[in-house]
mmCIF file of C-alpha atoms in Angstrom:
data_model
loop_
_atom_site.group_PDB
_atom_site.id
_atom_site.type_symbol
_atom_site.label_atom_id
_atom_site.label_comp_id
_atom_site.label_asym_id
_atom_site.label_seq_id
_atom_site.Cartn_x
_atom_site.Cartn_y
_atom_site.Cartn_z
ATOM 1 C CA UNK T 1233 -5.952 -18.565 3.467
ATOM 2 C CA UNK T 1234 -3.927 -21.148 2.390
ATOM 3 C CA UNK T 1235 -3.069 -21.683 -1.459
ATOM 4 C CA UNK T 1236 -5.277 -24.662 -1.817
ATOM 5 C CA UNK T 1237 -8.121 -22.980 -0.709
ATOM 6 C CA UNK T 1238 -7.620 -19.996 -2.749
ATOM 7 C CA UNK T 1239 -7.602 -22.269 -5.941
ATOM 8 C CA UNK T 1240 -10.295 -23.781 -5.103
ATOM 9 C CA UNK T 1241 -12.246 -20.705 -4.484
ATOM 10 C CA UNK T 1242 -11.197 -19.373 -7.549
ATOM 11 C CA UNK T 1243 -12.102 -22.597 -9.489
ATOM 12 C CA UNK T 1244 -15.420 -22.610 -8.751
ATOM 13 C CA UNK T 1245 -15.573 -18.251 -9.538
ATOM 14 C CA UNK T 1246 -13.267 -17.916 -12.235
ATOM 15 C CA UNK T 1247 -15.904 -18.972 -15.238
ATOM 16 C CA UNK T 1248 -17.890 -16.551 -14.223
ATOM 17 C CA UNK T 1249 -15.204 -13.383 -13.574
ATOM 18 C CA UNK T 1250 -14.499 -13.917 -17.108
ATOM 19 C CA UNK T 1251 -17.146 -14.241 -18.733
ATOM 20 C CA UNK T 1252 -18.370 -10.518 -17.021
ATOM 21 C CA UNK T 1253 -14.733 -9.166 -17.465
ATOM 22 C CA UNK T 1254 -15.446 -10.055 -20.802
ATOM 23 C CA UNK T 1255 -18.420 -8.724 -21.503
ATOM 24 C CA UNK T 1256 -17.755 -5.717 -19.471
ATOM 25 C CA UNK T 1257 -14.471 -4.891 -22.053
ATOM 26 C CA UNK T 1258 -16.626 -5.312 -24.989
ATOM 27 C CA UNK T 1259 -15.809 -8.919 -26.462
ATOM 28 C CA UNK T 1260 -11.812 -7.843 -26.419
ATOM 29 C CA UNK T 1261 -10.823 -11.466 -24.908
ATOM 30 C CA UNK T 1262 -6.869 -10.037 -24.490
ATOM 31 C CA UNK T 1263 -8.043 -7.389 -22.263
ATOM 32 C CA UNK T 1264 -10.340 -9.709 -20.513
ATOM 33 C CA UNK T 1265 -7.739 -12.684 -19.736
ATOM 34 C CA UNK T 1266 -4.943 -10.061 -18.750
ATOM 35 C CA UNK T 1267 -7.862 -8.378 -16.395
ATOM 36 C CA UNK T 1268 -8.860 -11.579 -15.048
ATOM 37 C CA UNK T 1269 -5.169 -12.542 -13.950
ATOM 38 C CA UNK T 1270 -4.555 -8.997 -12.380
ATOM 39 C CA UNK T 1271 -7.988 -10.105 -10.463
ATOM 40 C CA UNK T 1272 -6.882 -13.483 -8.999
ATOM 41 C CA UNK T 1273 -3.092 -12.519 -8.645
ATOM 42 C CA UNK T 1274 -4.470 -8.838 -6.305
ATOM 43 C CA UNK T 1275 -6.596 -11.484 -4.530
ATOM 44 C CA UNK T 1276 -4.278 -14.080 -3.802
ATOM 45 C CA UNK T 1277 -1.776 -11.244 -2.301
ATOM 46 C CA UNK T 1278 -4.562 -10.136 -0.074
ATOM 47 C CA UNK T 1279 -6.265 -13.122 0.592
ATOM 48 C CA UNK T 1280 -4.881 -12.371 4.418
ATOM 49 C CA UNK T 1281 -7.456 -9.628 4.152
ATOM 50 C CA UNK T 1282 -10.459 -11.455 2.778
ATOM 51 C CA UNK T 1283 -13.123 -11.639 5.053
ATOM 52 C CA UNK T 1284 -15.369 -14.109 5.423
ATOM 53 C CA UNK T 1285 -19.026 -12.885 5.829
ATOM 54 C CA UNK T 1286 -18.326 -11.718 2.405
ATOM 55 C CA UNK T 1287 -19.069 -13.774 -0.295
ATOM 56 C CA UNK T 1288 -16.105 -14.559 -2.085
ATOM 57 C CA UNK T 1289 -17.568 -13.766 -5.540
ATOM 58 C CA UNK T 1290 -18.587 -10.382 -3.562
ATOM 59 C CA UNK T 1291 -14.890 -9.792 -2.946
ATOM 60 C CA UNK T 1292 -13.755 -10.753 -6.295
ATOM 61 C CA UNK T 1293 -15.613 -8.111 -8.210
ATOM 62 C CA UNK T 1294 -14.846 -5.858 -6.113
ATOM 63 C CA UNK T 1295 -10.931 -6.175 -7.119
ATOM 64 C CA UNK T 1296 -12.140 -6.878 -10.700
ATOM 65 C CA UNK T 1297 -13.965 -3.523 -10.682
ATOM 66 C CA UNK T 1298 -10.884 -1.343 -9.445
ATOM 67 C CA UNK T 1299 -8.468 -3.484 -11.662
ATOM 68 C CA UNK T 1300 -10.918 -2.212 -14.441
ATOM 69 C CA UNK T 1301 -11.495 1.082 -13.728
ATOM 70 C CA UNK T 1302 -8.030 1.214 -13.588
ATOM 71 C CA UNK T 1303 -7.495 -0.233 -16.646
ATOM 72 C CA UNK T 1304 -9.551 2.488 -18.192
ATOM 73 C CA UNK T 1305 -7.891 5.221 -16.218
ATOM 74 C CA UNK T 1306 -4.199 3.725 -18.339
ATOM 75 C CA UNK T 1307 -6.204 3.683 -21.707
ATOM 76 C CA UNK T 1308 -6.927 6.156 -23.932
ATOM 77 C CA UNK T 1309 -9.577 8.463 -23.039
ATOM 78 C CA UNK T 1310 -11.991 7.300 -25.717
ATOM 79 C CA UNK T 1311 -13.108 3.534 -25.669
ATOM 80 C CA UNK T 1312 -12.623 1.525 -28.479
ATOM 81 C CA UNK T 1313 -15.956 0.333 -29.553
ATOM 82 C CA UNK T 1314 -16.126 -2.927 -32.069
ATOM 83 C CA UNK T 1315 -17.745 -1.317 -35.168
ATOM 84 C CA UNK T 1316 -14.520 1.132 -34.995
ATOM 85 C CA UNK T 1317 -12.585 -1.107 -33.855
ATOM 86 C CA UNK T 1318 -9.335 -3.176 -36.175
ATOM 87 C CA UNK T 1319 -10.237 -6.168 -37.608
ATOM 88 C CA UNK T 1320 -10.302 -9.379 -36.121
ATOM 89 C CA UNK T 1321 -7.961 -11.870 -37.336
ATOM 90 C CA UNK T 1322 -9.646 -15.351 -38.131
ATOM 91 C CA UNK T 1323 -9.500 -17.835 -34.873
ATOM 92 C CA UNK T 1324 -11.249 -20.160 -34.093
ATOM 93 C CA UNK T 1325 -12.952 -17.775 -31.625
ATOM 94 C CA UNK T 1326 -14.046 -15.505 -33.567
ATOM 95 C CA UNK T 1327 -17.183 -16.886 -34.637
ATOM 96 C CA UNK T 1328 -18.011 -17.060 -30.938
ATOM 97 C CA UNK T 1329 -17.160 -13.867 -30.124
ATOM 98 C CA UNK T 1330 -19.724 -12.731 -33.543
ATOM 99 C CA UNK T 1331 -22.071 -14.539 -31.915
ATOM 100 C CA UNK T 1332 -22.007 -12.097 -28.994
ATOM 101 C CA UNK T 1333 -21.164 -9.059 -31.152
ATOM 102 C CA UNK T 1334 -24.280 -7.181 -30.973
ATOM 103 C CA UNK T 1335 -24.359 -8.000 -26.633
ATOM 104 C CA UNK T 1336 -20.891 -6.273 -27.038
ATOM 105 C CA UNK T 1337 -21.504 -3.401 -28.991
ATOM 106 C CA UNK T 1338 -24.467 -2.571 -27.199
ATOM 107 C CA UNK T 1339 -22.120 -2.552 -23.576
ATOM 108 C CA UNK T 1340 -19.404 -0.829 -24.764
ATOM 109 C CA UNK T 1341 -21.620 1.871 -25.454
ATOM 110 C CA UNK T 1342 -23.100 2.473 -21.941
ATOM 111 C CA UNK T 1343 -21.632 4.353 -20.020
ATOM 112 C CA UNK T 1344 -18.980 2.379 -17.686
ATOM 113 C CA UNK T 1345 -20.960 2.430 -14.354
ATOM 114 C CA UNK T 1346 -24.278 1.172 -15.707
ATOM 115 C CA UNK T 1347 -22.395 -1.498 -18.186
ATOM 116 C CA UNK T 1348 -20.719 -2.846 -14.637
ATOM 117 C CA UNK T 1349 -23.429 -2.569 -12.841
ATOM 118 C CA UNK T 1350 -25.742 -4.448 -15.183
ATOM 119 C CA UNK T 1351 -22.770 -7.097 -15.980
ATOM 120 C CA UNK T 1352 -22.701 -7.926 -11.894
ATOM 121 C CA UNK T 1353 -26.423 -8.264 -11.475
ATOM 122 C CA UNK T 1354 -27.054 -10.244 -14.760
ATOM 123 C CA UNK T 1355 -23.459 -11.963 -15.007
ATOM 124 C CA UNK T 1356 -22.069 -12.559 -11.833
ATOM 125 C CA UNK T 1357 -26.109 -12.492 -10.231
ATOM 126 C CA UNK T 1358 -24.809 -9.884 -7.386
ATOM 127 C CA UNK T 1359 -27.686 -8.246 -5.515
ATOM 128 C CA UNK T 1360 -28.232 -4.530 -5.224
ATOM 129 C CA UNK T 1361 -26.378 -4.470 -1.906
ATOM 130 C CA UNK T 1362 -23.306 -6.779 -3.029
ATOM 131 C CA UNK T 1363 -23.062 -4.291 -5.958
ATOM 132 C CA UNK T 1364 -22.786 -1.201 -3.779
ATOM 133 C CA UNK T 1365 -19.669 -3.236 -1.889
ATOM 134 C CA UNK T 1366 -17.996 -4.145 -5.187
ATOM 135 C CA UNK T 1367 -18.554 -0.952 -6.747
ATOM 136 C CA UNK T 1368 -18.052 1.014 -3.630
ATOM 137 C CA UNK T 1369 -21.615 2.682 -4.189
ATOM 138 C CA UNK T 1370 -24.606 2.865 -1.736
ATOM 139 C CA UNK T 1371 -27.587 0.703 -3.071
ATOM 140 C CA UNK T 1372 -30.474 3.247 -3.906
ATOM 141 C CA UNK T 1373 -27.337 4.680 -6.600
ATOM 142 C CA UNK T 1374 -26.951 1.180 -7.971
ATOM 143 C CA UNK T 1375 -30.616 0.627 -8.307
ATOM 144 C CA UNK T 1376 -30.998 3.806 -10.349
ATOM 145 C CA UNK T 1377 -27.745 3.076 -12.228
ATOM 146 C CA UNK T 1378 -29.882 -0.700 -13.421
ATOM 147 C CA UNK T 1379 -32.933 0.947 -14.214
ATOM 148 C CA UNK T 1380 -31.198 3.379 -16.772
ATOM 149 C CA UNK T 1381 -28.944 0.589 -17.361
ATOM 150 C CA UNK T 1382 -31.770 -1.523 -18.410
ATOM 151 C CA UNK T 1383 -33.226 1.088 -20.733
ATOM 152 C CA UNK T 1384 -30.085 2.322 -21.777
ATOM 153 C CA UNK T 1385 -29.473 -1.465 -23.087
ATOM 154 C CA UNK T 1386 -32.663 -2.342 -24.282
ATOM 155 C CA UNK T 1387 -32.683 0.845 -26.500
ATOM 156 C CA UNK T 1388 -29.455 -0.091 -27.613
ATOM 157 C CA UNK T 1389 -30.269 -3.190 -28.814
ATOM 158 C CA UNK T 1390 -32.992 -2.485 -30.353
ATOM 159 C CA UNK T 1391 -30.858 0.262 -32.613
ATOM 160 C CA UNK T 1392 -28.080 -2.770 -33.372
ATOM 161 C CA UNK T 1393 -31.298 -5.217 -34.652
ATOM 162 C CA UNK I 1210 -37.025 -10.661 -11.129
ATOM 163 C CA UNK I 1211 -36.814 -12.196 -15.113
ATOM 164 C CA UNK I 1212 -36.809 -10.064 -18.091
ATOM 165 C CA UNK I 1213 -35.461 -9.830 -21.414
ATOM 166 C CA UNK I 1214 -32.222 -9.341 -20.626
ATOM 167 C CA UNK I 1215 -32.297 -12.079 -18.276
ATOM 168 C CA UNK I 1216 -32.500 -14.692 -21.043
ATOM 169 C CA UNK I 1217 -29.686 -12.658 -23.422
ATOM 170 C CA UNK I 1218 -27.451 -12.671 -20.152
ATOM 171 C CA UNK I 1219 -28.413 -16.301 -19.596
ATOM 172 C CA UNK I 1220 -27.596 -17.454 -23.153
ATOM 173 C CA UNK I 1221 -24.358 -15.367 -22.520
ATOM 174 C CA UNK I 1222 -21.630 -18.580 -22.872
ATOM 175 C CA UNK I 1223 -19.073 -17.447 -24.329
ATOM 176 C CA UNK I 1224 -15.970 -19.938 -24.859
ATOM 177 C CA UNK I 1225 -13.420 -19.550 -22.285
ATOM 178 C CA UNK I 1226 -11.527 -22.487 -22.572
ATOM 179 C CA UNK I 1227 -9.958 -25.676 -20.573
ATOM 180 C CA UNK I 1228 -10.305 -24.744 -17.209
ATOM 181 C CA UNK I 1229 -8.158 -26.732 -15.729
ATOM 182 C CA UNK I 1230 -5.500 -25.380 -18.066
ATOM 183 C CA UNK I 1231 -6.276 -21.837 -17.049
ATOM 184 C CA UNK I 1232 -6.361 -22.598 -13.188
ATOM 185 C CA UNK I 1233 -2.457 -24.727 -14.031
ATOM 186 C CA UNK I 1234 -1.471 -20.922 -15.486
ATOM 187 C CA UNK I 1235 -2.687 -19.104 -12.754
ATOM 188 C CA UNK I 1236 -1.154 -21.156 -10.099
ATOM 189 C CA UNK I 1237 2.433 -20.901 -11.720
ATOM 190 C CA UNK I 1238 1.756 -17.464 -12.120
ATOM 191 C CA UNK I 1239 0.532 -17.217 -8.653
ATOM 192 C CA UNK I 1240 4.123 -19.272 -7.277
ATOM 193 C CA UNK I 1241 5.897 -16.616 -8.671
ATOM 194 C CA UNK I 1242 4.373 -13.637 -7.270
ATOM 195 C CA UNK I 1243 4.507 -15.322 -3.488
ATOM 196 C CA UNK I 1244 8.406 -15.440 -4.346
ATOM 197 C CA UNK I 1245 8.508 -11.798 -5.388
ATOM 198 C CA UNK I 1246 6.399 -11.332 -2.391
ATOM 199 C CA UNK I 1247 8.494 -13.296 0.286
ATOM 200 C CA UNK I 1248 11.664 -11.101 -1.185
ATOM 201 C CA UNK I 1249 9.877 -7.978 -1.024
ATOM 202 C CA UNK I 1250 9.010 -8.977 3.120
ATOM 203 C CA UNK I 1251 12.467 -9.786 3.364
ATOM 204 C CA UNK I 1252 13.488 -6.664 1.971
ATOM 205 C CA UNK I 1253 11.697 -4.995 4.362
ATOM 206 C CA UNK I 1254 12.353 -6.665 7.673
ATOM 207 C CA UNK I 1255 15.793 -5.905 6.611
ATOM 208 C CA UNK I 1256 15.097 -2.283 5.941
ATOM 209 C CA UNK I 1257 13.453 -1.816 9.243
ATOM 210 C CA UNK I 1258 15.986 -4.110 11.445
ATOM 211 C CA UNK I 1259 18.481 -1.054 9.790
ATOM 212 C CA UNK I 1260 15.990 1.728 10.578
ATOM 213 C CA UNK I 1261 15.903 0.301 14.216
ATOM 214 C CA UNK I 1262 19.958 0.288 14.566
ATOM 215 C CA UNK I 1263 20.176 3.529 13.216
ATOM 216 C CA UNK I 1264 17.710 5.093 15.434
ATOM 217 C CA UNK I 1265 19.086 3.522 18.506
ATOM 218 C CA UNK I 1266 23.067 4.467 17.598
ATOM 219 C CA UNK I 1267 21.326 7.482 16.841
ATOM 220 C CA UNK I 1268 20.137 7.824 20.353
ATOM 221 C CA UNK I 1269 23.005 6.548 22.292
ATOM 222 C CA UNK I 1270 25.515 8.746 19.853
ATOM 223 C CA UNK I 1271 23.786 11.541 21.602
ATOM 224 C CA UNK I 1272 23.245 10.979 24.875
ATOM 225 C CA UNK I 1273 26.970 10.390 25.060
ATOM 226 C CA UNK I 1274 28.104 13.360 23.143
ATOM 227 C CA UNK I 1275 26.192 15.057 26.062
ATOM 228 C CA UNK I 1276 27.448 13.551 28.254
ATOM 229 C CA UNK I 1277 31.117 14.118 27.393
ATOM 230 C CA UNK I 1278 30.463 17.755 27.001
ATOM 231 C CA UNK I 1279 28.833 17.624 30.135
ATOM 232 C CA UNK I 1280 31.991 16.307 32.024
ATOM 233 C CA UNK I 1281 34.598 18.422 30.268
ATOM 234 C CA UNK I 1282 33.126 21.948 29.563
ATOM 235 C CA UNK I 1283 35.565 23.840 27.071
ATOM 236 C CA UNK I 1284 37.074 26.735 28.330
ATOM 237 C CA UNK I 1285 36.942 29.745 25.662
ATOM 238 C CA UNK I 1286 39.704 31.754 25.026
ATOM 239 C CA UNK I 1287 40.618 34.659 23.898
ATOM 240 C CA UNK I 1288 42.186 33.475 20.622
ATOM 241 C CA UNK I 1289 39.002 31.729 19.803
ATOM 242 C CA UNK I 1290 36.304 33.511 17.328
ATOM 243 C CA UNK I 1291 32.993 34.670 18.064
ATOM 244 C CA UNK I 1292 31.572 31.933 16.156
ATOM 245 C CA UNK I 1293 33.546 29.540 18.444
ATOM 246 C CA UNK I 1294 32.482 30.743 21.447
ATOM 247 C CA UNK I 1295 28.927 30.906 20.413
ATOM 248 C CA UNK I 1296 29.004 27.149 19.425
ATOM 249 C CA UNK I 1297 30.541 26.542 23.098
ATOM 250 C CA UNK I 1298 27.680 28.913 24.386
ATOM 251 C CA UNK I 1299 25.179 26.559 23.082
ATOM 252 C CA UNK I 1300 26.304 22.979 22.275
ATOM 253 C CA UNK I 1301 24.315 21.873 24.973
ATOM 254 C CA UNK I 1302 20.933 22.840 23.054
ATOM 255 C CA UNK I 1303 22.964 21.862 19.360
ATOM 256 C CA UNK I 1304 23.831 18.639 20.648
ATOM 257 C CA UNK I 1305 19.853 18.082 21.928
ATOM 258 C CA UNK I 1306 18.819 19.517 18.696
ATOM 259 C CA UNK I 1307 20.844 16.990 16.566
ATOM 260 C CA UNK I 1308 19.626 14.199 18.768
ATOM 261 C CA UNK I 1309 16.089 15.300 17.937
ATOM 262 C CA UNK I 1310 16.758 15.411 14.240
ATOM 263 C CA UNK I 1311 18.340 12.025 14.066
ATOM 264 C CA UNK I 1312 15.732 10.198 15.952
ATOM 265 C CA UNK I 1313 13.232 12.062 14.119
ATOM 266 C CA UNK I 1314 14.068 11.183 10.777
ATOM 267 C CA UNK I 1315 15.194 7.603 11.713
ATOM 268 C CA UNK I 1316 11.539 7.155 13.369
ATOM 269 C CA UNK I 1317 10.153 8.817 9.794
ATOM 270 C CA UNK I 1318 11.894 6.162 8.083
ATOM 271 C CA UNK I 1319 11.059 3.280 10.360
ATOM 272 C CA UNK I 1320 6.958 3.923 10.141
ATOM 273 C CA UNK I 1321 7.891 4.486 6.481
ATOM 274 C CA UNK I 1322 6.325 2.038 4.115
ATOM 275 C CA UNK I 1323 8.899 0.701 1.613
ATOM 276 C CA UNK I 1324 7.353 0.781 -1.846
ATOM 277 C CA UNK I 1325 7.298 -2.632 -2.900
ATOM 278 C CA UNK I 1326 4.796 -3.111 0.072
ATOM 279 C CA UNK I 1327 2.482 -0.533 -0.737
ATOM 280 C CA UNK I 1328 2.362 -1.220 -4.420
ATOM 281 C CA UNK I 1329 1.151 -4.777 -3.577
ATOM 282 C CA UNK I 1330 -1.862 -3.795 -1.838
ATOM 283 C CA UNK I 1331 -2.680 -1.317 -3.969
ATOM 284 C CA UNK I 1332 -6.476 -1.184 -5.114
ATOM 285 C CA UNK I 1333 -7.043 -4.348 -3.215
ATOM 286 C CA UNK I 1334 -10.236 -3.956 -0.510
#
């Protein structure tokens, strides 16, 4: 694949990688961004290996999902959720990301397979079986994984309101 | 399927910023790993090409050391120790033996990954 191609691959997938990275680490945009880049730089080094009956988005999460996981393996072993989290300093972003804060809170509490696997079906609008690829699952696991997911969420939300 | 959560995923926008600006980053950042990555093939084509001389000298070493003791056999002596003789006894089957061990562990090395290699594709499907 040449570079050209790649970029513009990525061009048309990138708003959407972040925007689930993001929401899968809880709001924390540094985490996000610096997850994002390990995404697209892991791709573009084996872009020889990208196949093309595969969606490209398809083979994105899949490297966005072991980058995470990952990423969580380096970390401490408990996550840092936002209402124990250190304060935000005042950007300009952060009345965005307040916006969101109750989405965020509610994620970072599920546990990490159901957050993912309701951030590529809602987010990134994977099916069932392009989830099992990413996440390396097989599809009846991923559909029980969204149900609880779903009620895991809802309940969740419900609590923040 | 819509739900719910549908329309709090859809309304999910969060600001990301320029991206044109982001995609600029990520293709400098992108130049630079393809030269760490063209140095790291380098690297090891070179460490292979050495692998590949090593076996062979390796190979050829030995097959002439057996050869030379092949066409002039020591003769022991009585002055020489039992450790001596022994080693005269059997260089034949010490000199295969070596040969073994050096093409052995040059051919180890060869199909060897180097570790800048396998660190790149790490995690990647």
């Amino acid at each position: 694949m040449t570079q050209e191609r790649f970029a513009e691959l990525v061009r048309k997938e990138q708003e959407v990688l972040r925007r689930f990275l993001l929401a899968l680490c809880g709001g924390c945009r540094e985490e996000a961004e610096d997850l994002a880049q390990e995404t697209l730089i892991k791709a573009w080094l084996s872009s020889e290996r990208y196949v093309e009956r595969y969606k490209f988005s398809t083979w994105l999460c899949k490297i966005a999902y072991h980058c995470y996981v990952d990423h969580l393996r380096r970390m401490a072993p408990t996550p840092l959720l936002l209402d124990e989290g250190l304060p935000l300093p005042a950007t300009e972003q952060t009345d965005a990301a307040f916006r969101y804060e109750t989405l965020h809170k509610a994620l970072s509490k599920l546990p990490m397979k159901e957050r993912t696997t309701l951030c590529l079906f809602y987010l990134e609008e994977q099916s069932i079986r392009e989830i099992a690829i990413a996440t390396g699952s097989n599809p009846l696991a991923v559909k029980k994984q969204l149900s609880r997911g779903r009620e895991h969420l809802r309940k969740l939300l419900q609590d923040e309101r | 399927m819509k739900d719910d959560l549908n329309t709090l995923f859809d309304n999910y926008r969060p600001e990301l910023g320029d991206a044109d600006e982001y995609m600029e980053r990520l293709q400098q950042k992108i130049k630079v790993m393809d030269g760490v990555k063209h140095y790291a093939d380098a690297q090891r084509r070179l460490y292979r090409r050495c692998m590949l001389v090593a076996f062979v000298t390796g190979i050829v070493a030995g097959a002439l050391a057996v050869v030379y003791l092949m066409l002039h056999p020591m003769v022991p002596t009585e002055k020489m120790s039992r450790m001596v003789l022994w080693t005269i006894e059997l260089r034949p089957v010490l000199t295969a033996l070596m040969v073994v061990l050096v093409s052995t562990a040059a051919a180890i090395l060869l199909t060897r990954q180097p570790e800048t290699e396998s660190s790149f594709s790490r995690n990647t499907p």
